[in-house]
mmCIF file of C-alpha atoms and ligand atoms in Angstrom:
data_model
loop_
_atom_site.group_PDB
_atom_site.id
_atom_site.type_symbol
_atom_site.label_atom_id
_atom_site.label_comp_id
_atom_site.label_asym_id
_atom_site.label_seq_id
_atom_site.Cartn_x
_atom_site.Cartn_y
_atom_site.Cartn_z
ATOM 1 C CA MET A 153 45.934 100.666 94.564
ATOM 2 C CA ASN A 154 45.196 97.141 95.134
ATOM 3 C CA PHE A 155 48.134 94.461 94.943
ATOM 4 C CA MET A 156 48.402 90.675 93.892
ATOM 5 C CA SER A 157 50.517 88.219 93.070
ATOM 6 C CA VAL A 158 51.531 87.634 89.757
ATOM 7 C CA GLY A 159 51.541 83.812 89.037
ATOM 8 C CA THR A 160 52.486 82.067 92.036
ATOM 9 C CA THR A 161 55.470 84.768 92.679
ATOM 10 C CA GLY A 162 54.170 86.272 95.560
ATOM 11 C CA ILE A 163 55.611 89.241 94.892
ATOM 12 C CA GLU A 164 52.873 92.639 95.500
ATOM 13 C CA ALA A 165 52.211 93.801 92.156
ATOM 14 C CA SER A 166 49.823 96.902 91.543
ATOM 15 C CA ARG A 167 46.725 95.510 90.013
ATOM 16 C CA LEU A 168 47.268 97.898 86.985
ATOM 17 C CA ILE A 169 50.342 97.599 84.688
ATOM 18 C CA LEU A 170 51.783 101.181 83.297
ATOM 19 C CA GLY A 171 52.339 99.883 79.569
ATOM 20 C CA CYS A 172 55.747 101.926 77.936
ATOM 21 C CA MET A 173 55.184 101.160 74.207
ATOM 22 C CA ARG A 174 54.331 104.761 73.313
ATOM 23 C CA MET A 175 56.848 106.106 75.617
ATOM 24 C CA SER A 176 59.483 106.592 73.002
ATOM 25 C CA GLU A 177 57.048 109.403 71.825
ATOM 26 C CA LEU A 178 57.761 111.317 74.979
ATOM 27 C CA SER A 179 60.367 113.732 76.196
ATOM 28 C CA VAL A 180 62.481 112.701 79.336
ATOM 29 C CA ALA A 181 60.566 115.548 81.701
ATOM 30 C CA GLU A 182 56.885 114.612 79.799
ATOM 31 C CA ALA A 183 57.930 110.538 80.905
ATOM 32 C CA ALA A 184 58.608 112.090 84.166
ATOM 33 C CA GLU A 185 55.305 113.326 84.694
ATOM 34 C CA VAL A 186 53.501 110.124 83.704
ATOM 35 C CA LEU A 187 55.666 108.168 85.881
ATOM 36 C CA THR A 188 55.099 110.429 88.970
ATOM 37 C CA ALA A 189 51.121 110.647 87.926
ATOM 38 C CA ALA A 190 51.668 106.081 87.864
ATOM 39 C CA HIS A 191 53.686 106.016 91.077
ATOM 40 C CA ALA A 192 51.545 108.324 93.211
ATOM 41 C CA SER A 193 48.338 106.187 91.831
ATOM 42 C CA GLY A 194 50.344 102.984 93.319
ATOM 43 C CA ILE A 195 51.248 101.586 89.745
ATOM 44 C CA ASN A 196 54.565 99.627 90.769
ATOM 45 C CA PHE A 197 54.926 97.241 87.928
ATOM 46 C CA TYR A 198 56.051 98.636 84.348
ATOM 47 C CA ASP A 199 56.152 96.719 81.128
ATOM 48 C CA HIS A 200 58.425 96.852 78.104
ATOM 49 C CA ALA A 201 59.786 95.409 75.317
ATOM 50 C CA ASP A 202 62.970 95.325 73.237
ATOM 51 C CA ILE A 203 60.779 96.664 70.241
ATOM 52 C CA TYR A 204 59.309 99.565 71.373
ATOM 53 C CA GLY A 205 60.435 102.474 69.874
ATOM 54 C CA GLY A 206 63.365 100.741 68.446
ATOM 55 C CA GLY A 207 64.588 100.711 72.169
ATOM 56 C CA LYS A 208 64.102 104.288 72.921
ATOM 57 C CA SER A 209 61.148 103.314 75.107
ATOM 58 C CA GLU A 210 63.516 101.606 77.926
ATOM 59 C CA THR A 211 66.017 104.415 77.668
ATOM 60 C CA VAL A 212 63.424 107.229 77.924
ATOM 61 C CA PHE A 213 61.907 105.140 80.774
ATOM 62 C CA ALA A 214 65.302 104.666 82.501
ATOM 63 C CA GLN A 215 66.116 108.512 82.482
ATOM 64 C CA ALA A 216 62.629 109.536 83.150
ATOM 65 C CA ALA A 217 62.369 107.132 86.303
ATOM 66 C CA LYS A 218 65.679 109.337 87.545
ATOM 67 C CA ALA A 219 64.136 112.554 87.293
ATOM 68 C CA ALA A 220 60.784 111.634 88.972
ATOM 69 C CA GLY A 221 62.780 109.773 91.846
ATOM 70 C CA LEU A 222 61.653 106.305 91.475
ATOM 71 C CA LYS A 223 64.097 103.812 92.980
ATOM 72 C CA ARG A 224 64.475 100.709 91.653
ATOM 73 C CA ASP A 225 63.587 98.649 94.532
ATOM 74 C CA GLU A 226 60.247 99.972 94.518
ATOM 75 C CA LEU A 227 59.673 98.845 90.673
ATOM 76 C CA PHE A 228 58.975 95.676 89.201
ATOM 77 C CA LEU A 229 60.075 95.496 85.534
ATOM 78 C CA GLN A 230 59.182 93.507 82.878
ATOM 79 C CA SER A 231 60.283 93.686 79.090
ATOM 80 C CA LYS A 232 59.876 90.879 76.476
ATOM 81 C CA VAL A 233 62.262 90.034 73.696
ATOM 82 C CA GLY A 234 61.994 87.551 70.481
ATOM 83 C CA ILE A 235 60.744 89.929 67.590
ATOM 84 C CA ARG A 236 63.114 90.509 64.959
ATOM 85 C CA LYS A 237 62.958 92.048 61.650
ATOM 86 C CA GLY A 238 60.411 90.031 59.811
ATOM 87 C CA PHE A 239 60.785 86.831 62.034
ATOM 88 C CA PHE A 240 60.834 85.767 65.282
ATOM 89 C CA ASP A 241 63.354 84.215 67.344
ATOM 90 C CA PHE A 242 63.221 81.866 70.317
ATOM 91 C CA SER A 243 67.374 80.963 69.898
ATOM 92 C CA LYS A 244 69.426 80.898 72.917
ATOM 93 C CA GLU A 245 71.405 83.225 71.856
ATOM 94 C CA HIS A 246 68.981 86.131 70.457
ATOM 95 C CA ILE A 247 67.312 85.887 73.565
ATOM 96 C CA VAL A 248 70.582 86.675 76.291
ATOM 97 C CA SER A 249 71.500 89.022 73.815
ATOM 98 C CA SER A 250 68.661 90.906 73.913
ATOM 99 C CA VAL A 251 68.150 90.701 77.805
ATOM 100 C CA GLU A 252 71.559 92.068 78.059
ATOM 101 C CA GLY A 253 70.167 95.461 75.490
ATOM 102 C CA ILE A 254 67.494 95.997 77.682
ATOM 103 C CA LEU A 255 69.394 95.827 80.807
ATOM 104 C CA ASP A 256 71.796 98.010 79.659
ATOM 105 C CA ARG A 257 68.796 100.584 78.267
ATOM 106 C CA LEU A 258 66.848 100.232 81.642
ATOM 107 C CA GLU A 259 69.968 101.111 83.507
ATOM 108 C CA THR A 260 69.545 97.961 86.050
ATOM 109 C CA ASP A 261 71.128 94.912 86.924
ATOM 110 C CA HIS A 262 68.290 92.649 86.405
ATOM 111 C CA LEU A 263 64.517 92.587 84.954
ATOM 112 C CA ASP A 264 61.764 90.880 87.319
ATOM 113 C CA PHE A 265 60.079 89.589 84.664
ATOM 114 C CA LEU A 266 60.985 88.487 81.037
ATOM 115 C CA LEU A 267 58.534 87.156 78.537
ATOM 116 C CA LEU A 268 58.306 85.691 75.032
ATOM 117 C CA HIS A 269 56.832 88.229 73.489
ATOM 118 C CA ARG A 270 55.172 86.035 70.083
ATOM 119 C CA PRO A 271 55.037 82.779 69.191
ATOM 120 C CA ASP A 272 58.195 81.347 67.224
ATOM 121 C CA THR A 273 57.200 78.363 65.419
ATOM 122 C CA LEU A 274 60.917 77.308 64.929
ATOM 123 C CA VAL A 275 61.261 77.425 68.442
ATOM 124 C CA GLU A 276 63.283 74.767 69.904
ATOM 125 C CA PRO A 277 61.991 74.495 74.013
ATOM 126 C CA GLU A 278 66.024 73.387 75.106
ATOM 127 C CA GLU A 279 67.291 76.289 73.742
ATOM 128 C CA VAL A 280 64.529 78.454 75.835
ATOM 129 C CA ALA A 281 65.729 76.596 78.895
ATOM 130 C CA ALA A 282 69.202 77.004 78.361
ATOM 131 C CA ALA A 283 68.595 80.736 77.800
ATOM 132 C CA PHE A 284 66.099 81.297 80.685
ATOM 133 C CA GLU A 285 68.524 78.645 83.079
ATOM 134 C CA HIS A 286 71.488 81.125 82.117
ATOM 135 C CA LEU A 287 69.926 84.148 82.842
ATOM 136 C CA GLU A 288 68.229 83.473 86.140
ATOM 137 C CA GLN A 289 70.989 81.988 87.265
ATOM 138 C CA SER A 290 72.925 84.961 86.312
ATOM 139 C CA GLY A 291 70.701 87.325 88.375
ATOM 140 C CA LYS A 292 69.780 88.943 85.289
ATOM 141 C CA VAL A 293 65.775 87.528 85.480
ATOM 142 C CA LYS A 294 63.839 86.934 88.386
ATOM 143 C CA TYR A 295 60.903 85.350 86.470
ATOM 144 C CA PHE A 296 59.634 84.486 83.006
ATOM 145 C CA GLY A 297 56.570 84.129 81.062
ATOM 146 C CA VAL A 298 55.136 84.439 77.735
ATOM 147 C CA SER A 299 52.655 86.660 75.275
ATOM 148 C CA ASN A 300 49.813 85.838 72.981
ATOM 149 C CA GLN A 301 50.492 81.712 73.045
ATOM 150 C CA ASN A 302 47.893 79.573 73.746
ATOM 151 C CA PRO A 303 47.684 76.226 75.835
ATOM 152 C CA MET A 304 49.799 73.806 74.246
ATOM 153 C CA GLN A 305 52.593 76.424 73.216
ATOM 154 C CA ILE A 306 52.974 76.793 76.657
ATOM 155 C CA GLU A 307 52.689 72.940 77.779
ATOM 156 C CA LEU A 308 55.461 72.600 75.042
ATOM 157 C CA LEU A 309 57.925 75.527 76.736
ATOM 158 C CA GLN A 310 57.063 73.548 80.109
ATOM 159 C CA LYS A 311 58.313 70.381 79.090
ATOM 160 C CA TYR A 312 61.688 71.465 78.802
ATOM 161 C CA VAL A 313 61.482 74.790 80.967
ATOM 162 C CA PRO A 314 62.437 74.397 84.447
ATOM 163 C CA MET A 315 60.830 77.509 86.510
ATOM 164 C CA LYS A 316 57.443 77.842 85.974
ATOM 165 C CA LEU A 317 55.942 80.442 83.345
ATOM 166 C CA GLN A 318 54.240 83.248 85.592
ATOM 167 C CA ALA A 319 52.266 85.432 83.390
ATOM 168 C CA ASN A 320 50.729 85.518 79.401
ATOM 169 C CA GLN A 321 50.130 88.778 77.972
ATOM 170 C CA LEU A 322 46.759 88.508 75.576
ATOM 171 C CA GLN A 323 44.643 91.365 74.108
ATOM 172 C CA PHE A 324 41.541 91.318 76.073
ATOM 173 C CA GLY A 325 39.119 94.509 76.744
ATOM 174 C CA PRO A 326 35.184 95.451 76.327
ATOM 175 C CA ALA A 327 35.696 95.453 72.719
ATOM 176 C CA HIS A 328 37.917 92.443 72.347
ATOM 177 C CA THR A 329 36.316 89.651 73.924
ATOM 178 C CA PRO A 330 36.818 86.085 72.043
ATOM 179 C CA MET A 331 38.586 84.511 75.135
ATOM 180 C CA VAL A 332 34.948 84.576 76.907
ATOM 181 C CA ASP A 333 32.820 84.525 73.921
ATOM 182 C CA ALA A 334 34.105 80.988 73.252
ATOM 183 C CA GLY A 335 32.969 79.645 76.618
ATOM 184 C CA PHE A 336 29.325 80.762 76.168
ATOM 185 C CA ASN A 337 29.342 79.384 72.882
ATOM 186 C CA VAL A 338 30.744 75.711 73.361
ATOM 187 C CA ASN A 339 29.958 73.109 70.806
ATOM 188 C CA MET A 340 28.053 75.705 68.690
ATOM 189 C CA PHE A 341 28.187 76.736 65.285
ATOM 190 C CA ASP A 342 28.016 80.296 65.020
ATOM 191 C CA GLU A 343 31.508 82.370 64.967
ATOM 192 C CA ALA A 344 31.195 83.214 68.622
ATOM 193 C CA GLY A 345 31.896 79.703 69.316
ATOM 194 C CA LEU A 346 35.044 79.622 67.562
ATOM 195 C CA ASN A 347 37.797 78.668 70.093
ATOM 196 C CA ARG A 348 40.759 80.778 69.014
ATOM 197 C CA ASP A 349 43.189 80.252 71.629
ATOM 198 C CA GLY A 350 42.523 76.767 72.814
ATOM 199 C CA SER A 351 40.877 78.045 76.076
ATOM 200 C CA ILE A 352 43.317 79.815 77.555
ATOM 201 C CA LEU A 353 41.277 81.748 80.226
ATOM 202 C CA ASP A 354 40.401 78.421 81.628
ATOM 203 C CA TYR A 355 43.890 76.808 81.461
ATOM 204 C CA SER A 356 45.222 80.423 82.948
ATOM 205 C CA ARG A 357 43.024 79.794 86.070
ATOM 206 C CA LEU A 358 44.125 76.163 86.469
ATOM 207 C CA LYS A 359 47.332 76.810 86.456
ATOM 208 C CA GLU A 360 47.774 80.164 88.132
ATOM 209 C CA MET A 361 49.230 82.012 85.441
ATOM 210 C CA THR A 362 48.450 85.761 84.908
ATOM 211 C CA ILE A 363 47.046 87.000 82.330
ATOM 212 C CA GLN A 364 48.268 90.348 81.490
ATOM 213 C CA PRO A 365 45.400 91.945 79.030
ATOM 214 C CA TRP A 366 47.078 94.428 76.596
ATOM 215 C CA SER A 367 45.545 97.131 74.512
ATOM 216 C CA PRO A 368 42.248 96.962 76.490
ATOM 217 C CA PHE A 369 40.610 100.172 74.537
ATOM 218 C CA GLN A 370 41.703 99.011 71.064
ATOM 219 C CA VAL A 371 39.183 96.955 69.205
ATOM 220 C CA ASP A 372 42.047 95.221 67.330
ATOM 221 C CA LEU A 373 45.513 95.629 65.697
ATOM 222 C CA SER A 374 44.223 97.837 62.847
ATOM 223 C CA GLN A 375 40.897 99.228 63.918
ATOM 224 C CA GLY A 376 41.682 101.742 66.918
ATOM 225 C CA LEU A 377 40.089 103.308 69.647
ATOM 226 C CA PHE A 378 37.021 101.530 70.683
ATOM 227 C CA ILE A 379 35.286 104.589 72.033
ATOM 228 C CA LYS A 380 35.745 106.056 68.496
ATOM 229 C CA HIS A 381 34.727 103.287 66.184
ATOM 230 C CA PRO A 382 31.164 103.817 64.948
ATOM 231 C CA ALA A 383 30.346 99.912 66.041
ATOM 232 C CA TYR A 384 31.058 100.257 69.233
ATOM 233 C CA GLN A 385 28.748 103.455 70.316
ATOM 234 C CA GLU A 386 26.605 101.638 72.171
ATOM 235 C CA LEU A 387 29.053 100.157 74.267
ATOM 236 C CA THR A 388 30.493 103.671 74.878
ATOM 237 C CA ALA A 389 27.424 104.905 75.704
ATOM 238 C CA LYS A 390 26.828 101.776 78.400
ATOM 239 C CA LEU A 391 30.432 102.876 80.048
ATOM 240 C CA GLN A 392 29.684 106.519 80.000
ATOM 241 C CA ALA A 393 26.412 106.032 81.990
ATOM 242 C CA TYR A 394 27.865 103.801 84.417
ATOM 243 C CA ALA A 395 30.940 106.156 84.726
ATOM 244 C CA ASP A 396 28.564 109.012 85.870
ATOM 245 C CA GLU A 397 26.295 107.187 88.146
ATOM 246 C CA ARG A 398 29.936 106.196 90.038
ATOM 247 C CA GLY A 399 31.371 109.655 89.627
ATOM 248 C CA VAL A 400 34.522 107.907 87.605
ATOM 249 C CA THR A 401 35.680 107.903 83.995
ATOM 250 C CA LEU A 402 34.668 106.280 81.263
ATOM 251 C CA GLU A 403 38.766 104.589 81.431
ATOM 252 C CA ALA A 404 38.411 103.661 85.016
ATOM 253 C CA ILE A 405 35.022 101.614 84.163
ATOM 254 C CA VAL A 406 37.030 99.398 81.919
ATOM 255 C CA MET A 407 39.330 99.184 84.332
ATOM 256 C CA ALA A 408 36.443 97.766 86.908
ATOM 257 C CA TRP A 409 35.024 95.850 83.942
ATOM 258 C CA ILE A 410 38.357 93.802 83.606
ATOM 259 C CA LEU A 411 39.373 93.325 86.955
ATOM 260 C CA ARG A 412 35.393 92.012 87.902
ATOM 261 C CA HIS A 413 36.776 88.973 86.164
ATOM 262 C CA PRO A 414 37.657 86.213 88.745
ATOM 263 C CA ALA A 415 40.565 85.253 86.718
ATOM 264 C CA MET A 416 42.704 88.135 88.865
ATOM 265 C CA MET A 417 43.679 89.526 85.430
ATOM 266 C CA GLN A 418 46.521 92.171 85.725
ATOM 267 C CA PRO A 419 45.515 94.740 82.603
ATOM 268 C CA ILE A 420 48.071 97.034 81.148
ATOM 269 C CA VAL A 421 47.309 100.429 80.319
ATOM 270 C CA GLY A 422 49.132 102.241 77.697
ATOM 271 C CA SER A 423 47.811 106.094 78.033
ATOM 272 C CA MET A 424 50.839 108.437 78.549
ATOM 273 C CA ASN A 425 48.435 111.215 80.069
ATOM 274 C CA PRO A 426 49.061 111.843 83.733
ATOM 275 C CA GLU A 427 45.338 112.913 84.214
ATOM 276 C CA ARG A 428 44.152 109.673 82.324
ATOM 277 C CA ILE A 429 45.961 107.234 84.033
ATOM 278 C CA THR A 430 45.229 109.048 87.588
ATOM 279 C CA LYS A 431 41.503 108.837 86.850
ATOM 280 C CA MET A 432 42.133 105.330 85.502
ATOM 281 C CA CYS A 433 43.352 103.893 88.613
ATOM 282 C CA GLU A 434 40.051 105.120 90.321
ATOM 283 C CA GLY A 435 38.524 101.694 88.834
ATOM 284 C CA ILE A 436 40.155 99.810 91.181
ATOM 285 C CA THR A 437 37.627 100.558 93.697
ATOM 286 C CA VAL A 438 34.638 100.472 91.406
ATOM 287 C CA GLU A 439 32.791 97.480 92.148
ATOM 288 C CA LEU A 440 30.745 96.196 89.529
ATOM 289 C CA SER A 441 27.593 93.558 89.941
ATOM 290 C CA ARG A 442 27.543 90.234 87.703
ATOM 291 C CA GLN A 443 24.950 92.045 86.167
ATOM 292 C CA GLU A 444 26.448 95.111 85.236
ATOM 293 C CA TRP A 445 29.440 93.270 83.937
ATOM 294 C CA TYR A 446 27.044 91.086 81.554
ATOM 295 C CA ASP A 447 25.074 94.238 80.633
ATOM 296 C CA ILE A 448 28.203 95.735 79.605
ATOM 297 C CA TYR A 449 29.066 92.779 77.720
ATOM 298 C CA LEU A 450 26.271 92.726 75.824
ATOM 299 C CA SER A 451 26.575 96.236 75.073
ATOM 300 C CA ALA A 452 29.342 95.423 72.818
ATOM 301 C CA GLY A 453 27.043 93.863 70.500
ATOM 302 C CA ASN A 454 27.618 90.103 72.080
ATOM 303 C CA SER A 455 24.817 87.891 72.489
ATOM 304 C CA LEU A 456 24.007 84.792 74.935
ATOM 305 C CA PRO A 457 23.147 81.390 73.611
HETATM 306 N N1 NAP B 51 52.055 91.645 74.330
HETATM 307 C C1 NAP B 51 52.058 92.549 73.181
HETATM 308 O O1 NAP B 51 51.821 91.803 71.962
HETATM 309 C C2 NAP B 51 51.222 93.630 73.286
HETATM 310 C C3 NAP B 51 50.803 94.500 72.237
HETATM 311 C C4 NAP B 51 50.437 95.989 72.085
HETATM 312 C C5 NAP B 51 50.757 96.525 73.785
HETATM 313 N N2 NAP B 51 50.779 95.770 74.453
HETATM 314 C C6 NAP B 51 51.498 96.496 75.792
HETATM 315 O O2 NAP B 51 50.023 96.880 76.337
HETATM 316 C C7 NAP B 51 50.284 98.436 76.580
HETATM 317 C C8 NAP B 51 48.994 98.861 76.290
HETATM 318 O O3 NAP B 51 48.775 99.125 75.160
HETATM 319 P P1 NAP B 51 48.127 100.118 74.173
HETATM 320 O O4 NAP B 51 48.716 101.494 74.555
HETATM 321 O O5 NAP B 51 47.550 100.000 72.866
HETATM 322 O O6 NAP B 51 46.839 100.213 75.409
HETATM 323 P P2 NAP B 51 45.396 101.080 75.434
HETATM 324 O O7 NAP B 51 45.456 101.657 76.972
HETATM 325 O O8 NAP B 51 44.493 100.347 74.580
HETATM 326 O O9 NAP B 51 45.488 102.486 74.432
HETATM 327 C C9 NAP B 51 46.328 103.423 74.616
HETATM 328 C C10 NAP B 51 45.927 104.616 73.738
HETATM 329 O O10 NAP B 51 44.325 105.021 73.910
HETATM 330 C C11 NAP B 51 44.863 106.289 73.879
HETATM 331 N N3 NAP B 51 43.206 106.480 75.016
HETATM 332 C C12 NAP B 51 42.714 105.913 75.857
HETATM 333 N N4 NAP B 51 41.964 106.576 76.293
HETATM 334 C C13 NAP B 51 41.427 107.275 75.498
HETATM 335 C C14 NAP B 51 40.720 108.567 75.299
HETATM 336 N N5 NAP B 51 39.656 108.592 76.239
HETATM 337 N N6 NAP B 51 40.758 109.344 74.085
HETATM 338 C C15 NAP B 51 41.388 109.160 73.835
HETATM 339 N N7 NAP B 51 42.715 108.525 73.369
HETATM 340 C C16 NAP B 51 42.599 107.651 74.512
HETATM 341 C C17 NAP B 51 45.850 106.617 74.764
HETATM 342 O O11 NAP B 51 46.178 108.007 74.673
HETATM 343 P P3 NAP B 51 46.900 109.019 75.863
HETATM 344 O O12 NAP B 51 47.978 108.664 76.100
HETATM 345 O O13 NAP B 51 46.345 110.376 75.189
HETATM 346 O O14 NAP B 51 46.258 109.005 76.881
HETATM 347 C C18 NAP B 51 46.979 105.920 74.004
HETATM 348 O O15 NAP B 51 47.498 106.594 73.151
HETATM 349 C C19 NAP B 51 51.303 98.601 75.874
HETATM 350 O O16 NAP B 51 51.947 99.564 76.384
HETATM 351 C C20 NAP B 51 52.530 97.574 75.939
HETATM 352 O O17 NAP B 51 53.379 97.440 77.335
HETATM 353 C C21 NAP B 51 51.507 94.426 74.762
#
């Protein structure tokens, strides 16, 4: 495993994050096997949200971490708040009470990172600032960030929030690339030129804010895994060919492709299969050339101007 700072924190976080969204579907014994495999491969950073499994993912994680013998001070725990049934809520009261629930479920006294899960258009940034200050001063959260936010939404928050927002979760993977497509097609009429995110990729690099790509194997929230999708057969074949050449799995090549981008992203993998996780981590050692990176990009049906 390789390690990196998240944003400007200087911490030594693993390049890959294990996402625990699907952990609620596992027994504690199964989850302990997943955590043992992740830990053995060097993963020390775990992503949660208060809504995953209605809170059950965090409860199962806490029990599984104990069963797997993981020590709290060797782990970075991150969770997200702000999504409620039918609305988003960035009020101080909701942020603070959600964190208290998370700490209870994770059986810990602090989170390493707290992210705001999805933008709330009714956000009052002074409220977010008050919530974050309270959480930092009480020792309940060390670092803060956002998720699915564009540069202007982040700028608005940063006008009031005194602590630097260190991370932003955004979907990114070989079958989901709007972040880079727009950059290739500046000022063009074609669909790929649509700037859907306010140039978040370049903004993040300028601000030293870590992008944590979520669902790297999915096309989007509704179309599922790209490897099973008829529109991505060429991409899947291309990745498999590179995997065979390097003696690793297709999933490892997907990780290598994301890590090859100099933005120093920290992908979140959601597999709950211990063997798949172990093999995926081998992607850390695979170096793709510039030409190979573009070859994979083009095989997903993209074109360059
Ligand atoms: N901020 C946000 O809005 C947001 C949104 C979504 C997710 N997330 C975070 O991102 C994490 C990852 O999301 P994700 O789980 O959607 O990511 P993912 O890693 O793209 O997908 C994981 C799923 O794909 C399956 N899979 C992977 N390779 C496979 C293969 N070769 N054959 C069959 N199935 C395969 C896994 O099954 P197995 O378990 O069998 O391997 C698992 O069900 C989440 O846990 C969460 O922490 C954040």
